[in-house]
PDB file of C-alpha atoms and ligand atoms in Angstrom:
ATOM      1  CA  MET A   1      -8.520  -0.023  -7.684  1.00 42.00           C
ATOM      2  CA  PRO A   2      -5.285   1.574  -7.045  1.00 46.00           C
ATOM      3  CA  ILE A   3      -5.018   5.106  -6.991  1.00 60.00           C
ATOM      4  CA  THR A   4      -3.220   8.102  -6.767  1.00 68.00           C
ATOM      5  CA  LEU A   5      -3.448  11.168  -5.128  1.00 75.00           C
ATOM      6  CA  PRO A   6      -1.196  13.699  -6.675  1.00 74.00           C
ATOM      7  CA  PRO A   7       1.406  16.357  -4.855  1.00 77.00           C
ATOM      8  CA  ILE A   8      -0.644  19.096  -4.103  1.00 73.00           C
ATOM      9  CA  SER A   9       0.937  22.057  -6.285  1.00 62.00           C
ATOM     10  CA  ARG A  10       2.365  24.542  -4.189  1.00 53.00           C
ATOM     11  CA  ARG A  11       2.116  27.393  -6.949  1.00 50.00           C
ATOM     12  CA  ARG A  12      -1.374  26.032  -7.822  1.00 50.00           C
ATOM     13  CA  PHE A  13      -2.879  26.151  -4.292  1.00 45.00           C
ATOM     14  CA  LEU A  14      -1.271  29.889  -3.613  1.00 45.00           C
ATOM     15  CA  SER A  15      -2.552  30.792  -6.858  1.00 48.00           C
ATOM     16  CA  SER A  16      -5.656  31.106  -5.130  1.00 44.00           C
ATOM     17  CA  SER A  17      -6.449  34.278  -3.605  1.00 42.00           C
ATOM     18  CA  ALA A  18      -8.657  32.394  -1.057  1.00 44.00           C
ATOM     19  CA  ALA A  19      -6.557  29.701  -0.125  1.00 45.00           C
ATOM     20  CA  ALA A  20      -3.985  32.258   0.258  1.00 42.00           C
ATOM     21  CA  ALA A  21      -5.685  33.953   2.623  1.00 41.00           C
ATOM     22  CA  ALA A  22      -6.853  31.173   4.806  1.00 41.00           C
ATOM     23  CA  SER A  23      -2.895  29.591   4.716  1.00 41.00           C
ATOM     24  CA  ILE A  24      -1.695  33.000   6.300  1.00 37.00           C
ATOM     25  CA  LEU A  25      -5.187  33.472   8.371  1.00 37.00           C
ATOM     26  CA  ALA A  26      -4.319  30.323   9.480  1.00 40.00           C
ATOM     27  CA  GLY A  27      -0.921  30.294  10.246  1.00 39.00           C
ATOM     28  CA  CYS A  28       0.031  27.725   7.487  1.00 41.00           C
ATOM     29  CA  SER A  29       3.834  27.872   7.297  1.00 42.00           C
ATOM     30  CA  HIS A  30       4.071  25.316   6.074  1.00 46.00           C
ATOM     31  CA  MET A  31       2.729  25.880   2.455  1.00 51.00           C
ATOM     32  CA  VAL A  32       4.250  28.986   1.872  1.00 46.00           C
ATOM     33  CA  ARG A  33       8.213  27.679   2.541  1.00 55.00           C
ATOM     34  CA  ASP A  34      10.903  26.804  -0.289  1.00 64.00           C
ATOM     35  CA  PRO A  35      10.451  23.281  -1.578  1.00 69.00           C
ATOM     36  CA  ARG A  36      12.465  20.765   0.899  1.00 84.00           C
ATOM     37  CA  PRO A  37      14.475  17.747  -1.510  1.00 89.00           C
ATOM     38  CA  SER A  38      13.083  14.576  -2.114  1.00 94.00           C
ATOM     39  CA  ASP A  39      14.961  11.452  -3.404  1.00 97.00           C
ATOM     40  CA  PRO A  40      13.319   9.727  -6.322  1.00 97.00           C
ATOM     41  CA  ASN A  41      14.391   6.616  -5.201  1.00 98.00           C
ATOM     42  CA  ARG A  42      12.826   6.676  -1.915  1.00 98.00           C
ATOM     43  CA  PHE A  43       9.678   5.183  -0.852  1.00 98.00           C
ATOM     44  CA  VAL A  44       7.390   4.973   2.371  1.00 98.00           C
ATOM     45  CA  LEU A  45       5.529   1.963   1.936  1.00 98.00           C
ATOM     46  CA  LEU A  46       1.791   1.354   4.822  1.00 98.00           C
ATOM     47  CA  SER A  47      -0.914  -1.070   4.702  1.00 98.00           C
ATOM     48  CA  ASP A  48      -3.705  -1.718   6.372  1.00 98.00           C
ATOM     49  CA  THR A  49      -3.722   1.909   7.934  1.00 98.00           C
ATOM     50  CA  HIS A  50      -7.611   1.621   8.161  1.00 98.00           C
ATOM     51  CA  ILE A  51      -9.163   4.733   8.540  1.00 98.00           C
ATOM     52  CA  HIS A  52     -12.615   5.399   9.943  1.00 98.00           C
ATOM     53  CA  TYR A  53     -14.928   8.133   9.248  1.00 98.00           C
ATOM     54  CA  ASP A  54     -14.253   9.367  12.659  1.00 97.00           C
ATOM     55  CA  ARG A  55     -10.440  10.464  13.800  1.00 97.00           C
ATOM     56  CA  ARG A  56     -11.615   9.480  17.747  1.00 97.00           C
ATOM     57  CA  TRP A  57     -12.465   6.309  16.934  1.00 96.00           C
ATOM     58  CA  PHE A  58     -10.536   3.469  18.758  1.00 96.00           C
ATOM     59  CA  HIS A  59     -10.468   0.440  17.290  1.00 95.00           C
ATOM     60  CA  ASP A  60     -11.155  -2.419  20.492  1.00 93.00           C
ATOM     61  CA  GLY A  61     -11.187   0.591  21.955  1.00 92.00           C
ATOM     62  CA  LYS A  62      -7.205   0.480  21.942  1.00 93.00           C
ATOM     63  CA  VAL A  63      -6.369   2.032  18.867  1.00 96.00           C
ATOM     64  CA  ASN A  64      -6.732   5.280  16.865  1.00 98.00           C
ATOM     65  CA  THR A  65      -6.241   4.501  13.173  1.00 98.00           C
ATOM     66  CA  TRP A  66      -6.237   8.114  12.555  1.00 98.00           C
ATOM     67  CA  GLU A  67      -3.837   9.214  14.959  1.00 98.00           C
ATOM     68  CA  ASN A  68      -1.544   6.269  14.079  1.00 98.00           C
ATOM     69  CA  PHE A  69      -1.557   7.685  10.386  1.00 98.00           C
ATOM     70  CA  GLU A  70      -0.989  10.806  12.055  1.00 98.00           C
ATOM     71  CA  GLN A  71       2.573   9.584  13.697  1.00 98.00           C
ATOM     72  CA  VAL A  72       3.440   8.132  10.842  1.00 98.00           C
ATOM     73  CA  SER A  73       2.848  11.105   8.395  1.00 98.00           C
ATOM     74  CA  ARG A  74       4.968  13.326  11.169  1.00 98.00           C
ATOM     75  CA  HIS A  75       8.246  11.282  10.844  1.00 98.00           C
ATOM     76  CA  ILE A  76       8.084  10.944   7.189  1.00 98.00           C
ATOM     77  CA  LEU A  77       7.759  14.809   7.215  1.00 97.00           C
ATOM     78  CA  ALA A  78      10.592  15.220   9.565  1.00 96.00           C
ATOM     79  CA  GLN A  79      13.298  13.813   7.202  1.00 95.00           C
ATOM     80  CA  ALA A  80      16.052  15.644   5.976  1.00 92.00           C
ATOM     81  CA  THR A  81      15.193  14.054   2.440  1.00 94.00           C
ATOM     82  CA  LEU A  82      11.539  12.940   1.693  1.00 97.00           C
ATOM     83  CA  PRO A  83      10.020  10.285   0.005  1.00 98.00           C
ATOM     84  CA  SER A  84       9.515  10.471  -3.996  1.00 96.00           C
ATOM     85  CA  LYS A  85       6.069   8.592  -3.030  1.00 96.00           C
ATOM     86  CA  ALA A  86       4.157   6.699  -0.959  1.00 97.00           C
ATOM     87  CA  PHE A  87       2.365   3.404  -1.341  1.00 97.00           C
ATOM     88  CA  VAL A  88      -0.517   1.813   0.843  1.00 97.00           C
ATOM     89  CA  CYS A  89      -1.019  -1.486   0.206  1.00 98.00           C
ATOM     90  CA  GLY A  90      -4.462  -1.670   0.666  1.00 97.00           C
ATOM     91  CA  ASP A  91      -7.242  -2.066   3.244  1.00 98.00           C
ATOM     92  CA  CYS A  92      -7.219   1.713   3.590  1.00 97.00           C
ATOM     93  CA  VAL A  93     -10.321   2.463   5.655  1.00 97.00           C
ATOM     94  CA  TYR A  94     -12.350   0.016   8.475  1.00 97.00           C
ATOM     95  CA  LEU A  95     -13.861  -3.271   7.519  1.00 96.00           C
ATOM     96  CA  GLN A  96     -17.128  -1.582   5.400  1.00 95.00           C
ATOM     97  CA  GLY A  97     -15.059   0.297   3.201  1.00 96.00           C
ATOM     98  CA  ARG A  98     -17.694   3.701   4.282  1.00 97.00           C
ATOM     99  CA  TYR A  99     -18.079   6.302   1.573  1.00 97.00           C
ATOM    100  CA  ASP A 100     -17.008   8.587   4.634  1.00 98.00           C
ATOM    101  CA  ASP A 101     -13.694   6.535   5.559  1.00 98.00           C
ATOM    102  CA  TYR A 102     -12.872   7.632   2.541  1.00 96.00           C
ATOM    103  CA  MET A 103     -13.363  11.398   2.854  1.00 97.00           C
ATOM    104  CA  THR A 104     -11.246  11.029   5.666  1.00 98.00           C
ATOM    105  CA  LEU A 105      -8.793   9.441   4.333  1.00 97.00           C
ATOM    106  CA  THR A 106      -8.169  11.827   1.935  1.00 95.00           C
ATOM    107  CA  GLN A 107      -7.690  14.749   4.850  1.00 96.00           C
ATOM    108  CA  ALA A 108      -5.161  11.989   6.477  1.00 97.00           C
ATOM    109  CA  VAL A 109      -2.422  11.614   3.280  1.00 96.00           C
ATOM    110  CA  GLY A 110      -3.258  15.939   2.786  1.00 94.00           C
ATOM    111  CA  PRO A 111       0.256  16.440   4.918  1.00 95.00           C
ATOM    112  CA  LEU A 112       1.746  14.251   2.472  1.00 96.00           C
ATOM    113  CA  ARG A 113       0.323  15.497  -0.710  1.00 93.00           C
ATOM    114  CA  GLN A 114       1.317  19.264   0.075  1.00 93.00           C
ATOM    115  CA  GLU A 115       4.873  17.921   0.599  1.00 93.00           C
ATOM    116  CA  GLY A 116       4.980  17.248  -3.096  1.00 92.00           C
ATOM    117  CA  ILE A 117       4.614  12.795  -2.014  1.00 94.00           C
ATOM    118  CA  ALA A 118       2.361  10.848  -4.310  1.00 92.00           C
ATOM    119  CA  VAL A 119      -0.019   9.044  -2.837  1.00 93.00           C
ATOM    120  CA  HIS A 120      -0.719   5.350  -4.266  1.00 92.00           C
ATOM    121  CA  MET A 121      -2.976   2.999  -3.681  1.00 93.00           C
ATOM    122  CA  ALA A 122      -4.458  -0.533  -3.840  1.00 94.00           C
ATOM    123  CA  LEU A 123      -7.286  -1.995  -2.499  1.00 94.00           C
ATOM    124  CA  GLY A 124      -8.022  -4.662  -0.031  1.00 97.00           C
ATOM    125  CA  ASN A 125     -10.567  -6.722   1.336  1.00 97.00           C
ATOM    126  CA  HIS A 126     -11.822  -4.450   3.995  1.00 97.00           C
ATOM    127  CA  ASP A 127     -12.066  -1.493   0.865  1.00 96.00           C
ATOM    128  CA  HIS A 128     -15.512  -1.001  -1.924  1.00 94.00           C
ATOM    129  CA  ARG A 129     -14.429  -0.484  -4.986  1.00 89.00           C
ATOM    130  CA  GLU A 130     -17.491   1.986  -5.484  1.00 87.00           C
ATOM    131  CA  ASN A 131     -17.200   4.569  -2.353  1.00 93.00           C
ATOM    132  CA  PHE A 132     -13.478   5.005  -2.983  1.00 89.00           C
ATOM    133  CA  GLY A 133     -14.237   5.604  -6.785  1.00 83.00           C
ATOM    134  CA  SER A 134     -16.803   8.219  -5.900  1.00 86.00           C
ATOM    135  CA  VAL A 135     -14.396  10.117  -3.020  1.00 89.00           C
ATOM    136  CA  MET A 136     -10.588   9.749  -5.241  1.00 80.00           C
ATOM    137  CA  PRO A 137     -10.160  11.563  -8.579  1.00 72.00           C
ATOM    138  CA  ILE A 138     -10.127   9.134 -11.796  1.00 64.00           C
ATOM    139  CA  ASP A 139      -6.605   7.658 -12.169  1.00 65.00           C
ATOM    140  CA  GLY A 140      -4.697   8.342 -15.174  1.00 64.00           C
ATOM    141  CA  SER A 141      -1.828   5.864 -14.526  1.00 66.00           C
ATOM    142  CA  ARG A 142      -4.830   3.125 -14.582  1.00 68.00           C
ATOM    143  CA  GLN A 143      -4.781  -0.202 -17.065  1.00 72.00           C
ATOM    144  CA  ALA A 144      -7.456  -0.079 -18.480  1.00 74.00           C
ATOM    145  CA  SER A 145      -6.713  -3.620 -20.105  1.00 78.00           C
ATOM    146  CA  VAL A 146      -7.919  -4.729 -17.001  1.00 80.00           C
ATOM    147  CA  SER A 147     -11.307  -3.010 -16.837  1.00 71.00           C
ATOM    148  CA  ASP A 148     -13.574  -5.246 -14.194  1.00 73.00           C
ATOM    149  CA  ARG A 149      -9.551  -5.123 -12.241  1.00 77.00           C
ATOM    150  CA  GLN A 150      -8.106  -1.178 -12.387  1.00 75.00           C
ATOM    151  CA  VAL A 151      -4.135  -1.965 -12.094  1.00 86.00           C
ATOM    152  CA  MET A 152      -1.431   0.453 -11.499  1.00 90.00           C
ATOM    153  CA  LEU A 153       1.962   0.847 -13.395  1.00 93.00           C
ATOM    154  CA  VAL A 154       4.327   3.034 -11.556  1.00 93.00           C
ATOM    155  CA  GLY A 155       7.418   3.517 -13.153  1.00 95.00           C
ATOM    156  CA  THR A 156      10.793   5.126 -11.279  1.00 97.00           C
ATOM    157  CA  PRO A 157      14.438   5.060 -11.781  1.00 98.00           C
ATOM    158  CA  PHE A 158      14.921   1.805 -10.904  1.00 98.00           C
ATOM    159  CA  ALA A 159      12.029  -0.049 -10.786  1.00 98.00           C
ATOM    160  CA  ASN A 160       8.078  -0.190 -11.923  1.00 97.00           C
ATOM    161  CA  TRP A 161       6.029  -1.031  -9.735  1.00 97.00           C
ATOM    162  CA  TYR A 162       3.027  -2.554 -10.173  1.00 96.00           C
ATOM    163  CA  LEU A 163      -0.142  -2.653  -7.776  1.00 95.00           C
ATOM    164  CA  LEU A 164      -2.200  -5.079  -8.199  1.00 96.00           C
ATOM    165  CA  ASP A 165      -5.574  -5.184  -7.393  1.00 94.00           C
ATOM    166  CA  SER A 166      -6.589  -8.254  -5.733  1.00 96.00           C
ATOM    167  CA  LEU A 167     -10.332  -7.197  -3.672  1.00 96.00           C
ATOM    168  CA  VAL A 168     -12.986  -9.881  -4.403  1.00 95.00           C
ATOM    169  CA  VAL A 169     -15.858  -9.008  -2.043  1.00 95.00           C
ATOM    170  CA  THR A 170     -15.610  -6.237   0.641  1.00 96.00           C
ATOM    171  CA  ASN A 171     -15.632  -7.375   4.716  1.00 96.00           C
ATOM    172  CA  GLN A 172     -14.866 -10.746   3.487  1.00 94.00           C
ATOM    173  CA  THR A 173     -11.003 -12.148   4.201  1.00 94.00           C
ATOM    174  CA  PRO A 174      -9.759 -13.569   0.963  1.00 93.00           C
ATOM    175  CA  GLY A 175      -8.660 -11.816  -2.394  1.00 95.00           C
ATOM    176  CA  ARG A 176      -8.007 -13.021  -6.060  1.00 95.00           C
ATOM    177  CA  LEU A 177      -6.642 -11.317  -8.981  1.00 96.00           C
ATOM    178  CA  GLY A 178      -8.315 -13.275 -11.582  1.00 95.00           C
ATOM    179  CA  GLU A 179      -7.171 -15.085 -15.128  1.00 95.00           C
ATOM    180  CA  LYS A 180      -7.290 -11.251 -16.780  1.00 93.00           C
ATOM    181  CA  GLN A 181      -5.381  -9.417 -14.161  1.00 95.00           C
ATOM    182  CA  VAL A 182      -2.842 -12.086 -13.837  1.00 96.00           C
ATOM    183  CA  GLY A 183      -2.006 -12.386 -17.829  1.00 96.00           C
ATOM    184  CA  TRP A 184      -2.032  -8.519 -17.852  1.00 95.00           C
ATOM    185  CA  LEU A 185       0.965  -8.634 -15.918  1.00 97.00           C
ATOM    186  CA  ALA A 186       2.769 -11.194 -17.209  1.00 98.00           C
ATOM    187  CA  GLY A 187       2.305  -9.519 -20.820  1.00 97.00           C
ATOM    188  CA  SER A 188       3.495  -6.165 -18.450  1.00 96.00           C
ATOM    189  CA  LEU A 189       6.653  -7.943 -17.420  1.00 98.00           C
ATOM    190  CA  ASP A 190       7.663  -9.571 -20.742  1.00 98.00           C
ATOM    191  CA  ALA A 191       7.274  -6.209 -21.856  1.00 98.00           C
ATOM    192  CA  HIS A 192       9.391  -4.490 -19.807  1.00 98.00           C
ATOM    193  CA  ALA A 193      11.729  -6.900 -19.364  1.00 98.00           C
ATOM    194  CA  ASP A 194      14.233  -4.984 -19.672  1.00 98.00           C
ATOM    195  CA  LYS A 195      13.537  -2.971 -15.805  1.00 98.00           C
ATOM    196  CA  ALA A 196      13.361  -4.616 -12.496  1.00 98.00           C
ATOM    197  CA  ALA A 197       9.922  -4.995 -11.055  1.00 98.00           C
ATOM    198  CA  ILE A 198       8.217  -4.781  -7.896  1.00 98.00           C
ATOM    199  CA  VAL A 199       4.889  -6.140  -7.740  1.00 98.00           C
ATOM    200  CA  MET A 200       2.326  -4.900  -5.003  1.00 98.00           C
ATOM    201  CA  LEU A 201      -0.602  -6.525  -4.005  1.00 98.00           C
ATOM    202  CA  HIS A 202      -2.838  -6.179  -0.330  1.00 98.00           C
ATOM    203  CA  HIS A 203      -3.089 -10.405   0.197  1.00 96.00           C
ATOM    204  CA  ASN A 204      -0.737 -12.295   0.965  1.00 96.00           C
ATOM    205  CA  PRO A 205       0.933 -15.311  -1.114  1.00 92.00           C
ATOM    206  CA  ASP A 206       2.061 -17.179   1.540  1.00 67.00           C
ATOM    207  CA  GLU A 207      -0.527 -19.749   1.849  1.00 58.00           C
ATOM    208  CA  LEU A 208      -0.420 -20.724  -1.927  1.00 50.00           C
ATOM    209  CA  THR A 209       1.520 -23.754  -3.241  1.00 41.00           C
ATOM    210  CA  ARG A 210      -0.531 -26.093  -0.518  1.00 45.00           C
ATOM    211  CA  ILE A 211      -3.562 -25.373  -1.854  1.00 42.00           C
ATOM    212  CA  PRO A 212      -4.527 -27.425  -5.080  1.00 42.00           C
ATOM    213  CA  SER A 213      -6.377 -25.750  -8.156  1.00 39.00           C
ATOM    214  CA  VAL A 214      -9.059 -23.414  -5.339  1.00 37.00           C
ATOM    215  CA  THR A 215     -10.329 -21.292  -8.090  1.00 37.00           C
ATOM    216  CA  GLU A 216     -11.503 -23.955 -10.009  1.00 39.00           C
ATOM    217  CA  GLY A 217     -14.470 -26.926  -9.501  1.00 39.00           C
ATOM    218  CA  LYS A 218     -17.084 -27.597  -7.948  1.00 38.00           C
ATOM    219  CA  SER A 219     -16.992 -25.499  -4.815  1.00 42.00           C
ATOM    220  CA  GLY A 220     -15.951 -22.265  -6.991  1.00 44.00           C
ATOM    221  CA  VAL A 221     -14.919 -18.931  -5.725  1.00 47.00           C
ATOM    222  CA  ASP A 222     -16.887 -19.408  -2.347  1.00 49.00           C
ATOM    223  CA  GLY A 223     -15.973 -22.579  -1.631  1.00 50.00           C
ATOM    224  CA  ALA A 224     -12.312 -21.467  -1.966  1.00 49.00           C
ATOM    225  CA  MET A 225     -12.755 -18.950  -0.160  1.00 50.00           C
ATOM    226  CA  ALA A 226     -13.479 -20.653   2.675  1.00 50.00           C
ATOM    227  CA  LYS A 227     -10.415 -22.333   3.029  1.00 68.00           C
ATOM    228  CA  VAL A 228      -8.270 -19.803   2.345  1.00 80.00           C
ATOM    229  CA  SER A 229      -7.379 -16.021   3.815  1.00 89.00           C
ATOM    230  CA  GLY A 230      -4.851 -15.206   1.634  1.00 94.00           C
ATOM    231  CA  LEU A 231      -4.874 -14.951  -1.967  1.00 95.00           C
ATOM    232  CA  ILE A 232      -6.205 -17.794  -3.660  1.00 92.00           C
ATOM    233  CA  ASP A 233      -4.903 -17.885  -7.060  1.00 93.00           C
ATOM    234  CA  THR A 234      -1.711 -17.649  -5.677  1.00 94.00           C
ATOM    235  CA  ARG A 235      -0.398 -20.238  -8.104  1.00 93.00           C
ATOM    236  CA  ALA A 236      -1.296 -18.877 -10.777  1.00 95.00           C
ATOM    237  CA  LEU A 237       0.639 -15.634  -9.034  1.00 97.00           C
ATOM    238  CA  MET A 238       3.429 -17.205  -9.122  1.00 96.00           C
ATOM    239  CA  GLU A 239       3.834 -19.166 -12.317  1.00 96.00           C
ATOM    240  CA  VAL A 240       4.241 -15.446 -13.301  1.00 97.00           C
ATOM    241  CA  ILE A 241       6.296 -13.943 -11.146  1.00 97.00           C
ATOM    242  CA  LEU A 242       8.825 -16.521 -10.499  1.00 96.00           C
ATOM    243  CA  PRO A 243      10.110 -17.646 -13.771  1.00 97.00           C
ATOM    244  CA  ARG A 244      10.169 -13.693 -14.548  1.00 98.00           C
ATOM    245  CA  LYS A 245      14.039 -12.495 -13.189  1.00 98.00           C
ATOM    246  CA  ASN A 246      13.139  -9.189 -13.489  1.00 98.00           C
ATOM    247  CA  VAL A 247      10.937  -9.312 -10.795  1.00 98.00           C
ATOM    248  CA  LYS A 248      13.020  -8.893  -7.928  1.00 98.00           C
ATOM    249  CA  MET A 249       9.815  -8.492  -5.141  1.00 98.00           C
ATOM    250  CA  CYS A 250       6.500  -9.321  -4.401  1.00 97.00           C
ATOM    251  CA  ILE A 251       5.162  -6.978  -1.239  1.00 98.00           C
ATOM    252  CA  TYR A 252       1.683  -7.295   0.401  1.00 97.00           C
ATOM    253  CA  GLY A 253       0.008  -6.438   3.270  1.00 97.00           C
ATOM    254  CA  HIS A 254      -3.110  -8.259   5.006  1.00 96.00           C
ATOM    255  CA  THR A 255      -1.639 -10.417   7.960  1.00 94.00           C
ATOM    256  CA  HIS A 256      -0.990  -7.432  10.015  1.00 95.00           C
ATOM    257  CA  VAL A 257       3.029  -8.767  10.107  1.00 94.00           C
ATOM    258  CA  TRP A 258       6.158  -7.581   9.803  1.00 96.00           C
ATOM    259  CA  GLN A 259       7.998 -10.769   7.872  1.00 94.00           C
ATOM    260  CA  HIS A 260      10.412 -10.967   5.289  1.00 95.00           C
ATOM    261  CA  ALA A 261      11.121 -14.177   2.859  1.00 93.00           C
ATOM    262  CA  ASP A 262      13.121 -15.640  -0.006  1.00 92.00           C
ATOM    263  CA  ARG A 263      11.694 -18.218  -3.169  1.00 92.00           C
ATOM    264  CA  GLU A 264      14.220 -18.455  -5.710  1.00 93.00           C
ATOM    265  CA  GLY A 265      15.419 -15.422  -5.186  1.00 95.00           C
ATOM    266  CA  LEU A 266      12.406 -13.348  -5.555  1.00 96.00           C
ATOM    267  CA  HIS A 267      11.493 -11.192  -2.249  1.00 96.00           C
ATOM    268  CA  LEU A 268       8.492 -11.888  -0.419  1.00 95.00           C
ATOM    269  CA  VAL A 269       8.086  -8.933   2.298  1.00 96.00           C
ATOM    270  CA  ASN A 270       4.835  -8.172   4.208  1.00 96.00           C
ATOM    271  CA  LEU A 271       4.072  -5.335   5.225  1.00 97.00           C
ATOM    272  CA  PRO A 272       3.391  -4.348   8.943  1.00 97.00           C
ATOM    273  CA  PRO A 273      -0.076  -2.381   9.206  1.00 98.00           C
ATOM    274  CA  THR A 274      -0.087   1.204  10.317  1.00 98.00           C
ATOM    275  CA  ALA A 275      -3.323   0.394  12.395  1.00 97.00           C
ATOM    276  CA  TRP A 276      -3.400  -2.668  15.029  1.00 95.00           C
ATOM    277  CA  VAL A 277      -1.391  -5.648  15.494  1.00 94.00           C
ATOM    278  CA  PHE A 278      -3.150  -8.634  16.251  1.00 93.00           C
ATOM    279  CA  ASN A 279      -0.166  -9.968  18.401  1.00 92.00           C
ATOM    280  CA  ALA A 280       0.849  -7.084  21.554  1.00 92.00           C
ATOM    281  CA  GLU A 281       4.133  -8.053  20.527  1.00 94.00           C
ATOM    282  CA  ARG A 282       4.235  -7.428  16.812  1.00 96.00           C
ATOM    283  CA  PRO A 283       5.293  -3.897  15.219  1.00 97.00           C
ATOM    284  CA  ASN A 284       3.640  -1.433  13.485  1.00 97.00           C
ATOM    285  CA  GLY A 285       4.078   1.742  11.863  1.00 98.00           C
ATOM    286  CA  TYR A 286       5.952   2.085   7.847  1.00 98.00           C
ATOM    287  CA  VAL A 287       8.392   0.947   6.072  1.00 98.00           C
ATOM    288  CA  ALA A 288      11.219   3.185   4.494  1.00 98.00           C
ATOM    289  CA  ALA A 289      12.485   1.603   1.138  1.00 98.00           C
ATOM    290  CA  THR A 290      15.250   3.350  -1.318  1.00 98.00           C
ATOM    291  CA  LEU A 291      16.067   1.758  -4.414  1.00 98.00           C
ATOM    292  CA  ARG A 292      19.225   0.916  -5.581  1.00 98.00           C
ATOM    293  CA  ALA A 293      20.230  -0.613  -9.336  1.00 98.00           C
ATOM    294  CA  ASP A 294      21.108  -3.847  -7.894  1.00 98.00           C
ATOM    295  CA  GLY A 295      18.806  -4.012  -4.549  1.00 98.00           C
ATOM    296  CA  ALA A 296      17.240  -2.080  -1.771  1.00 98.00           C
ATOM    297  CA  SER A 297      17.612  -0.969   1.278  1.00 98.00           C
ATOM    298  CA  PHE A 298      14.259  -1.267   3.426  1.00 98.00           C
ATOM    299  CA  GLU A 299      14.286  -0.126   7.580  1.00 98.00           C
ATOM    300  CA  LEU A 300      11.322  -0.337   9.335  1.00 98.00           C
ATOM    301  CA  HIS A 301       9.510   2.701  11.762  1.00 98.00           C
ATOM    302  CA  CYS A 302       7.603   1.380  14.271  1.00 98.00           C
ATOM    303  CA  LEU A 303       5.144   3.559  15.997  1.00 98.00           C
ATOM    304  CA  LYS A 304       6.278   2.313  19.547  1.00 97.00           C
ATOM    305  CA  ALA A 305       9.910   3.900  19.383  1.00 96.00           C
ATOM    306  CA  ASN A 306      11.343   1.133  21.938  1.00 97.00           C
ATOM    307  CA  HIS A 307       9.768  -1.592  20.289  1.00 97.00           C
ATOM    308  CA  PRO A 308      12.632  -3.814  20.050  1.00 97.00           C
ATOM    309  CA  GLN A 309      12.417  -4.088  16.374  1.00 97.00           C
ATOM    310  CA  ASN A 310      12.065  -0.087  15.254  1.00 98.00           C
ATOM    311  CA  GLY A 311      15.045   0.960  12.189  1.00 98.00           C
ATOM    312  CA  GLN A 312      15.808  -3.038  11.637  1.00 97.00           C
ATOM    313  CA  THR A 313      16.434  -2.968   8.690  1.00 97.00           C
ATOM    314  CA  LEU A 314      16.867  -5.130   5.356  1.00 97.00           C
ATOM    315  CA  ASP A 315      19.505  -5.244   2.565  1.00 98.00           C
ATOM    316  CA  LEU A 316      17.787  -7.091  -0.533  1.00 98.00           C
ATOM    317  CA  LYS A 317      20.309  -7.668  -3.162  1.00 98.00           C
ATOM    318  CA  TRP A 318      18.392  -8.135  -6.624  1.00 98.00           C
ATOM    319  CA  ARG A 319      18.285 -11.886  -8.005  1.00 98.00           C
TER     320      ARG A 319
HETATM  321 FE1  FE2 B 401      -6.756  -7.046   4.792  1.00 62.85          FE
END
């Protein structure tokens, strides 16, 4: 389920005498300084953060996902103007979606929330719906009409962000939205046809149209999942978002590859992972996005400052 962690209120935090005392004792000067400016049209996009319950743990003996997240968080907070929101595009935690992984994830996002940044999360194939829901607060933005797949509509000045739920089975690679969710998306897009829309989901839709009706027929889901590594019902999604011109962009993760493509003027943006890369030459880190009335500017921030793609920008015009 997509989830929102609201900013931690400075006033609420300091109204607690115990918290205030702890803050002073700990020398937490960031808790009491004046609020920093944030831009309501600026966002940060993370994906595949894969936080492990043990902060000291290294994936494949090489990548400490806690440290990667911390580095990204520090970089975001070092900017003169803060983003208003952070979106995490699924695979928030390590492979099995353990309860303890989500406990550590809440600690990882703490510094962002303390600076007033709301954190919105979608689930990927390495998340676990029940464990996630046990740790994270109930989200008031949840669209209750899709009862089995919780989805989120986040309104911002220049665009509505649709966070979809493509998790099917934890630790199995493919994803699927399902008819009900796709139908809800179509109806909501039509109801807000006068506003730009950005669709975000974990699974990549790029295998899509070459695959005929894999969600139907004798093979069923299991058969389809054996063939597809991305979104099984990509065709159904595309049939909704391609003809609706208010949809300007589709953002996804899952592949751990930073990539941009264009289909009939619809921007397809594959976010890089914040965790590890499958090819050492690929970038990892996060993307800063600034929206405007007629488009968006994206800037890639790599964990390796000397990566040749660090600072790469995309200037995206809306169709
Ligand atoms: Fe994934």
